PDB file of C-alpha atoms in Angstrom:
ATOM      1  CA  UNK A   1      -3.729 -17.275   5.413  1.00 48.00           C
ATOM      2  CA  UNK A   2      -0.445 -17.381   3.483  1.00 51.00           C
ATOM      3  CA  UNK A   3       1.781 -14.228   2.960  1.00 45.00           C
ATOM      4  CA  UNK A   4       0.802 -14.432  -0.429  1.00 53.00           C
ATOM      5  CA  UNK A   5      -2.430 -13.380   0.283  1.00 54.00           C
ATOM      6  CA  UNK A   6      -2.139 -11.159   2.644  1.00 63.00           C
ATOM      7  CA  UNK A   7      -0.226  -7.932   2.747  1.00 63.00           C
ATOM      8  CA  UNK A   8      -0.230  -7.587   6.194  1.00 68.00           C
ATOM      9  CA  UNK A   9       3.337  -8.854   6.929  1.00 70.00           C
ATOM     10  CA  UNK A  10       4.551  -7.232   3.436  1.00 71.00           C
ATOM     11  CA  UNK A  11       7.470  -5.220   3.474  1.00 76.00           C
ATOM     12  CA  UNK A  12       6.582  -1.912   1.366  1.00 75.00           C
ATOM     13  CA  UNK A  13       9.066   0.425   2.106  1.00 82.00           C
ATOM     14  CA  UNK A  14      11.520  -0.345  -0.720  1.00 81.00           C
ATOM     15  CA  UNK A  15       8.734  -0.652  -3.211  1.00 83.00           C
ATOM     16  CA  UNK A  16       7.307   1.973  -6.175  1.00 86.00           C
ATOM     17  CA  UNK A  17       3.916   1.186  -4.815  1.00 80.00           C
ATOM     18  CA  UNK A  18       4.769   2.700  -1.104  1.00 83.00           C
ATOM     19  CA  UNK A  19       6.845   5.483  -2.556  1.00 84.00           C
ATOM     20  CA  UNK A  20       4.110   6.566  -4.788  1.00 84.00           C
ATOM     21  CA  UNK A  21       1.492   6.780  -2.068  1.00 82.00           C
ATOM     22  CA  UNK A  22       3.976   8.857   0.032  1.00 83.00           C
ATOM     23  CA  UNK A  23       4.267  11.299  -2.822  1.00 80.00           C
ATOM     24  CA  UNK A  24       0.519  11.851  -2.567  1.00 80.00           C
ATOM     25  CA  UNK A  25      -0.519  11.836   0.916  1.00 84.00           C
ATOM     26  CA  UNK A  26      -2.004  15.055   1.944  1.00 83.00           C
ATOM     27  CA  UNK A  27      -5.527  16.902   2.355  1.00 85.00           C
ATOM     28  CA  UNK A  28      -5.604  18.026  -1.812  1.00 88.00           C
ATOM     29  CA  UNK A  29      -3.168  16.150  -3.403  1.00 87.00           C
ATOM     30  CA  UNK A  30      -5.940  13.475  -4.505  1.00 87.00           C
ATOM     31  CA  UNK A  31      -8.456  16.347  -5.300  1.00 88.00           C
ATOM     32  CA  UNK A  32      -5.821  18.015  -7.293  1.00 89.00           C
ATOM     33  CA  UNK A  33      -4.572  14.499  -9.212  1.00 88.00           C
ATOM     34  CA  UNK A  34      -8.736  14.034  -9.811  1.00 89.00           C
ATOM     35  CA  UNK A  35      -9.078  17.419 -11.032  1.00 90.00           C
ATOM     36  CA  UNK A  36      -6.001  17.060 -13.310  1.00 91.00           C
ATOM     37  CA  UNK A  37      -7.631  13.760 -14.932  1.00 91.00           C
ATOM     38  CA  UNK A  38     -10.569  14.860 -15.178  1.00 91.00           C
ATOM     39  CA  UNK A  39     -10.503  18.160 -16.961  1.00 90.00           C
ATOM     40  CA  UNK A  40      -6.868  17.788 -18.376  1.00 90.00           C
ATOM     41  CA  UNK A  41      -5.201  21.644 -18.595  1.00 92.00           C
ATOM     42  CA  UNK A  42      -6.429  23.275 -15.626  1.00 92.00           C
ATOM     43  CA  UNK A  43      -5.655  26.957 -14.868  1.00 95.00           C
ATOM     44  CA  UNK A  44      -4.176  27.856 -11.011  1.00 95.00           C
ATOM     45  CA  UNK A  45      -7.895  29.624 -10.411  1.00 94.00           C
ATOM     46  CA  UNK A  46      -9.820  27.134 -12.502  1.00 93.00           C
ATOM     47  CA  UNK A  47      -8.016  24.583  -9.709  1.00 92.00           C
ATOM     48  CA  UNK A  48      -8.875  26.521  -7.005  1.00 93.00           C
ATOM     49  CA  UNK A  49     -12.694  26.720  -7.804  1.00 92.00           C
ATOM     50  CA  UNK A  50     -12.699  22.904  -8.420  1.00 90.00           C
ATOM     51  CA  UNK A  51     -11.087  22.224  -5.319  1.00 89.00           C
ATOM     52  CA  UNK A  52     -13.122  24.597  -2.773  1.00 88.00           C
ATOM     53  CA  UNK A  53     -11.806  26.201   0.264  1.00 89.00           C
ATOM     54  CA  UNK A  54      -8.258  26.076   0.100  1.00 90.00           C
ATOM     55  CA  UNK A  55      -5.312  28.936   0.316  1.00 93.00           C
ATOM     56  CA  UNK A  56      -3.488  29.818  -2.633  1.00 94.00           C
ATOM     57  CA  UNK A  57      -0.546  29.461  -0.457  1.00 94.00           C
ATOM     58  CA  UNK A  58      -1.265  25.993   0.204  1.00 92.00           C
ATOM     59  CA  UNK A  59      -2.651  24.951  -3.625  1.00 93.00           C
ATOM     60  CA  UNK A  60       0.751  27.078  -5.110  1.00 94.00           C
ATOM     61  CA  UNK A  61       2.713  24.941  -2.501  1.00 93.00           C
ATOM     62  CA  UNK A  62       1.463  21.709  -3.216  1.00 89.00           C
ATOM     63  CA  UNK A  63       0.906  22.027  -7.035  1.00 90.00           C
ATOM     64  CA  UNK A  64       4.927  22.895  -6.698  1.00 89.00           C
TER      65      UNK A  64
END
């Protein structure tokens, strides 16, 4: 297989596309970004009924 084909041997650390997924690593990031696309304006306990168990430590935190 060629490197063009396969990202294996890529280097993605000076790239948008690895700086982007380090912004949204995390437990509710991904929930919150769905939640966000999916119902647009979202209100801090709207969020935190769409998401499920989480702290509003954590949500305030993250949404921050």
């Amino acid at each position: 297989m060629n490197d063009l084909t396969c990202i294996q041997n890529a280097k993605l650390e000076n790239t948008g596309f690895y700086y982007t997924m380090r912004l949204i690593q995390g437990k509710y990031k991904m929930f919150i970004l769905y939640t966000l696309m999916h119902y647009k304006i979202v209100r801090f306990n709207e969020m935190k009924r769409y998401i499920g168990n989480v702290w509003d430590r954590t949500l305030s935190a993250i949404l921050k």
